[in-house]
Amino acid sequence: MTRPKRLFLFDVDGTLLSCGRQIRPIFRSAMVDTFGTAGDMDGYDFAGRTDDGIVTDLLAGAGLPLARIAAGIDAARRLYLERLERDLDARRMRLLPAVVETLERLAEREDAALGLLTGNWEGGARIKLGRFDLNRFFAFGAFGDGVTDRAQLPPLALERAARVFGGSFLPEETLIVGDTSLDVDCGRRHGIAVLGVATGGTSADALRAAGADWVITDLRAAGARLPAAFA
């Protein structure tokens, strides 16, 4: 297999799709049934954070020792994924504008490789994407399993892409596509360009302020706003 020249790494929630208000109750129930508390979930901003990081932040804030959190996180993940698969209702979800068209266009390019870069646990990302048959576009990715800081994800994604395609991708050959300031930050820390998409809870102005290389309202504008190397 010839290694493609460009690697596109997509976030999930707020970039490709929206689950509405379904996720917090499922997440909360798994944490409460595992740990006896979900901490101050109502006051916590999930955007751009990894699932391991969310659990750790909330429970440490509620006073649980880190050792207790580490010992229970696998059980919490299993409960969450079981309940997500059972209860996630596609009728209450939304596929964001031009997602399928964008992914299909990139998948047809011989010079482009597609992957995921998301704070979701892998099983959760796959369940969400599966509601819209989007897993077919993504053979690999970097996920929130065992990762508390999103900035740890880009090296994992590059490593996994190299295994799939038989050759390493450089940061300058890679583009992260995401909707939060933490997507931008994780790219900037590793010298990877970021396309900010203002389809989540972060405004276009906030994405620019965070340092996104390009910012668009939604993916319908992606082709027109990227340089020739990625367009």
Short mmCIF file of C-alpha atoms in Angstrom, two decimals:
data_model
loop_
_atom_site.label_atom_id
_atom_site.label_comp_id
_atom_site.label_asym_id
_atom_site.label_seq_id
_atom_site.Cartn_x
_atom_site.Cartn_y
_atom_site.Cartn_z
CA MET A 1 0.00 0.00 0.00
CA THR A 2 1.37 3.43 -0.99
CA ARG A 3 1.24 5.87 1.88
CA PRO A 4 -1.13 8.78 1.15
CA LYS A 5 0.37 12.26 1.27
CA ARG A 6 -2.23 13.81 3.60
CA LEU A 7 -3.74 12.64 6.86
CA PHE A 8 -7.10 14.06 8.01
CA LEU A 9 -8.02 13.46 11.68
CA PHE A 10 -11.64 14.15 12.63
CA ASP A 11 -13.22 14.79 15.99
CA VAL A 12 -16.69 13.24 16.52
CA ASP A 13 -19.08 15.20 18.77
CA GLY A 14 -19.83 18.67 17.46
CA THR A 15 -17.75 18.08 14.34
CA LEU A 16 -19.42 15.14 12.60
CA LEU A 17 -22.59 14.73 14.65
CA SER A 18 -24.56 15.88 17.65
CA CYS A 19 -26.21 13.54 20.16
CA GLY A 20 -28.30 16.27 21.76
CA ARG A 21 -28.86 15.89 25.48
CA GLN A 22 -28.71 12.09 25.55
CA ILE A 23 -25.13 11.49 26.68
CA ARG A 24 -24.94 13.06 30.14
CA PRO A 25 -27.72 10.93 31.69
CA ILE A 26 -26.13 7.74 30.33
CA PHE A 27 -22.68 8.81 31.50
CA ARG A 28 -24.03 9.85 34.89
CA SER A 29 -25.81 6.55 35.48
CA ALA A 30 -22.67 4.54 34.71
CA MET A 31 -20.58 6.64 37.11
CA VAL A 32 -23.13 6.56 39.93
CA ASP A 33 -23.61 2.81 39.64
CA THR A 34 -19.84 2.26 39.67
CA PHE A 35 -18.60 4.88 42.11
CA GLY A 36 -21.69 6.02 44.01
CA THR A 37 -21.38 9.57 42.64
CA ALA A 38 -20.90 11.44 39.38
CA GLY A 39 -19.52 14.55 41.05
CA ASP A 40 -20.59 17.99 39.85
CA MET A 41 -21.52 16.87 36.34
CA ASP A 42 -24.02 19.68 35.80
CA GLY A 43 -21.27 22.27 36.21
CA TYR A 44 -18.69 20.48 34.07
CA ASP A 45 -17.82 21.27 30.46
CA PHE A 46 -17.34 18.05 28.47
CA ALA A 47 -16.28 19.84 25.27
CA GLY A 48 -13.00 18.53 23.89
CA ARG A 49 -12.12 16.46 26.93
CA THR A 50 -11.38 12.76 26.98
CA ASP A 51 -13.78 10.35 28.66
CA ASP A 52 -11.03 9.15 31.01
CA GLY A 53 -10.28 12.77 31.83
CA ILE A 54 -13.93 13.58 32.49
CA VAL A 55 -14.31 10.68 34.93
CA THR A 56 -11.07 11.58 36.69
CA ASP A 57 -11.87 15.30 36.98
CA LEU A 58 -15.40 14.77 38.27
CA LEU A 59 -14.58 12.10 40.81
CA ALA A 60 -11.38 13.71 42.07
CA GLY A 61 -13.44 16.88 42.53
CA ALA A 62 -15.90 14.83 44.59
CA GLY A 63 -13.06 13.68 46.84
CA LEU A 64 -12.43 10.16 45.55
CA PRO A 65 -8.80 9.03 45.63
CA LEU A 66 -7.10 8.59 42.27
CA ALA A 67 -6.41 4.94 43.05
CA ARG A 68 -10.12 4.30 43.57
CA ILE A 69 -10.94 6.05 40.29
CA ALA A 70 -8.32 4.06 38.37
CA ALA A 71 -9.60 0.80 39.84
CA GLY A 72 -13.19 1.46 38.77
CA ILE A 73 -12.88 3.20 35.43
CA ASP A 74 -12.98 0.01 33.34
CA ALA A 75 -16.24 -1.02 35.01
CA ALA A 76 -17.72 2.44 34.44
CA ARG A 77 -16.71 2.28 30.77
CA ARG A 78 -18.35 -1.12 30.32
CA LEU A 79 -21.61 0.09 31.87
CA TYR A 80 -21.59 3.28 29.81
CA LEU A 81 -21.00 1.45 26.53
CA GLU A 82 -23.71 -1.12 27.24
CA ARG A 83 -26.21 1.63 28.02
CA LEU A 84 -25.10 3.82 25.13
CA GLU A 85 -25.64 1.00 22.66
CA ARG A 86 -29.05 0.28 24.17
CA ASP A 87 -30.34 3.81 24.66
CA LEU A 88 -28.74 6.14 22.11
CA ASP A 89 -31.62 7.19 19.88
CA ALA A 90 -30.65 8.20 16.35
CA ARG A 91 -33.93 10.11 16.03
CA ARG A 92 -32.64 12.53 18.67
CA MET A 93 -29.24 12.89 17.01
CA ARG A 94 -28.19 15.17 14.19
CA LEU A 95 -25.73 14.58 11.38
CA LEU A 96 -23.97 17.89 10.85
CA PRO A 97 -23.95 19.70 7.49
CA ALA A 98 -21.93 18.24 4.60
CA VAL A 99 -20.35 15.51 6.74
CA VAL A 100 -21.05 12.59 4.40
CA GLU A 101 -20.21 14.63 1.31
CA THR A 102 -16.89 15.74 2.82
CA LEU A 103 -15.90 12.25 3.96
CA GLU A 104 -16.87 10.68 0.65
CA ARG A 105 -14.85 13.27 -1.27
CA LEU A 106 -11.78 12.65 0.89
CA ALA A 107 -12.18 8.86 0.80
CA GLU A 108 -12.07 8.98 -3.01
CA ARG A 109 -8.72 10.78 -3.00
CA GLU A 110 -5.67 8.55 -3.42
CA ASP A 111 -3.56 11.12 -1.61
CA ALA A 112 -5.78 11.29 1.53
CA ALA A 113 -6.06 9.09 4.61
CA LEU A 114 -8.87 9.47 7.14
CA GLY A 115 -8.73 8.81 10.87
CA LEU A 116 -10.40 9.80 14.12
CA LEU A 117 -9.00 11.96 16.89
CA THR A 118 -11.61 12.04 19.64
CA GLY A 119 -11.85 12.10 23.41
CA ASN A 120 -14.57 9.45 23.27
CA TRP A 121 -13.77 5.96 24.41
CA GLU A 122 -13.39 4.00 21.18
CA GLY A 123 -16.50 1.94 21.79
CA GLY A 124 -18.55 5.09 22.37
CA ALA A 125 -17.23 6.78 19.23
CA ARG A 126 -18.05 3.70 17.17
CA ILE A 127 -21.59 3.48 18.58
CA LYS A 128 -22.27 7.15 17.81
CA LEU A 129 -20.79 6.97 14.31
CA GLY A 130 -22.63 3.75 13.65
CA ARG A 131 -25.99 5.46 13.98
CA PHE A 132 -25.16 7.25 10.70
CA ASP A 133 -23.02 4.53 9.05
CA LEU A 134 -19.88 6.65 9.36
CA ASN A 135 -17.51 3.97 10.70
CA ARG A 136 -16.87 2.88 7.10
CA PHE A 137 -14.71 5.97 6.63
CA PHE A 138 -12.39 5.39 9.60
CA ALA A 139 -10.15 2.33 9.84
CA PHE A 140 -8.21 3.73 12.78
CA GLY A 141 -8.08 6.54 15.30
CA ALA A 142 -6.85 7.87 18.62
CA PHE A 143 -9.40 7.68 21.42
CA GLY A 144 -9.90 8.59 25.07
CA ASP A 145 -9.26 5.10 26.46
CA GLY A 146 -6.48 5.46 29.02
CA VAL A 147 -5.85 9.10 28.05
CA THR A 148 -6.70 11.98 30.39
CA ASP A 149 -5.22 14.85 28.35
CA ARG A 150 -6.33 15.41 24.74
CA ALA A 151 -2.84 16.59 23.86
CA GLN A 152 -1.72 12.96 24.17
CA LEU A 153 -3.90 11.94 21.23
CA PRO A 154 -2.05 13.30 18.13
CA PRO A 155 1.09 11.15 18.60
CA LEU A 156 -1.14 8.11 19.07
CA ALA A 157 -3.03 8.93 15.87
CA LEU A 158 0.20 9.37 13.89
CA GLU A 159 1.57 6.10 15.23
CA ARG A 160 -1.59 4.19 14.31
CA ALA A 161 -1.76 5.79 10.88
CA ALA A 162 1.81 4.67 10.22
CA ARG A 163 0.89 1.09 11.12
CA VAL A 164 -2.15 1.11 8.83
CA PHE A 165 -0.47 2.75 5.84
CA GLY A 166 3.06 1.43 6.22
CA GLY A 167 4.80 4.77 6.60
CA SER A 168 5.02 7.69 8.98
CA PHE A 169 3.08 10.92 8.52
CA LEU A 170 4.75 14.20 9.43
CA PRO A 171 2.86 16.83 11.44
CA GLU A 172 2.92 19.17 8.44
CA GLU A 173 1.19 16.48 6.34
CA THR A 174 -1.63 16.23 8.87
CA LEU A 175 -4.80 18.22 9.51
CA ILE A 176 -6.99 18.01 12.61
CA VAL A 177 -10.66 18.89 12.10
CA GLY A 178 -12.48 19.80 15.31
CA ASP A 179 -14.96 22.12 16.97
CA THR A 180 -13.40 23.07 20.33
CA SER A 181 -10.48 25.09 21.64
CA LEU A 182 -8.97 21.86 22.99
CA ASP A 183 -8.93 20.43 19.45
CA VAL A 184 -6.93 23.49 18.43
CA ASP A 185 -4.62 23.26 21.42
CA CYS A 186 -3.76 19.60 20.88
CA GLY A 187 -2.84 20.30 17.28
CA ARG A 188 -0.74 23.35 18.05
CA ARG A 189 1.22 21.47 20.70
CA HIS A 190 2.40 19.03 18.04
CA GLY A 191 2.82 21.35 15.07
CA ILE A 192 -0.31 20.06 13.34
CA ALA A 193 -2.62 22.44 11.48
CA VAL A 194 -6.21 22.67 12.68
CA LEU A 195 -9.42 23.38 10.81
CA GLY A 196 -11.89 24.77 13.35
CA VAL A 197 -15.53 24.02 12.58
CA ALA A 198 -18.04 26.15 14.50
CA THR A 199 -20.74 23.47 14.63
CA GLY A 200 -20.30 22.65 18.32
CA GLY A 201 -20.52 24.91 21.34
CA THR A 202 -17.42 26.98 20.53
CA SER A 203 -17.86 30.10 18.42
CA ALA A 204 -15.84 30.88 15.31
CA ASP A 205 -14.25 33.82 17.13
CA ALA A 206 -13.19 31.59 20.04
CA LEU A 207 -11.67 29.05 17.64
CA ARG A 208 -9.70 31.84 15.95
CA ALA A 209 -8.57 33.15 19.33
CA ALA A 210 -7.38 29.68 20.27
CA GLY A 211 -5.15 29.67 17.20
CA ALA A 212 -6.99 27.56 14.60
CA ASP A 213 -5.29 27.83 11.22
CA TRP A 214 -8.64 28.05 9.41
CA VAL A 215 -12.17 28.48 10.77
CA ILE A 216 -15.40 27.67 8.95
CA THR A 217 -19.06 27.80 9.91
CA ASP A 218 -19.59 24.17 8.87
CA LEU A 219 -18.03 21.59 6.56
CA ARG A 220 -19.83 22.93 3.50
CA ALA A 221 -17.07 25.55 3.34
CA ALA A 222 -14.15 23.18 3.88
CA GLY A 223 -12.94 22.91 0.30
CA ALA A 224 -12.99 26.66 -0.30
CA ARG A 225 -11.09 27.59 2.84
CA LEU A 226 -8.19 25.13 2.82
CA PRO A 227 -4.85 25.62 1.05
CA ALA A 228 -4.14 23.55 -2.05
CA ALA A 229 -2.19 20.98 -0.01
CA PHE A 230 -5.34 19.88 1.79
CA ALA A 231 -8.24 21.03 -0.41
#
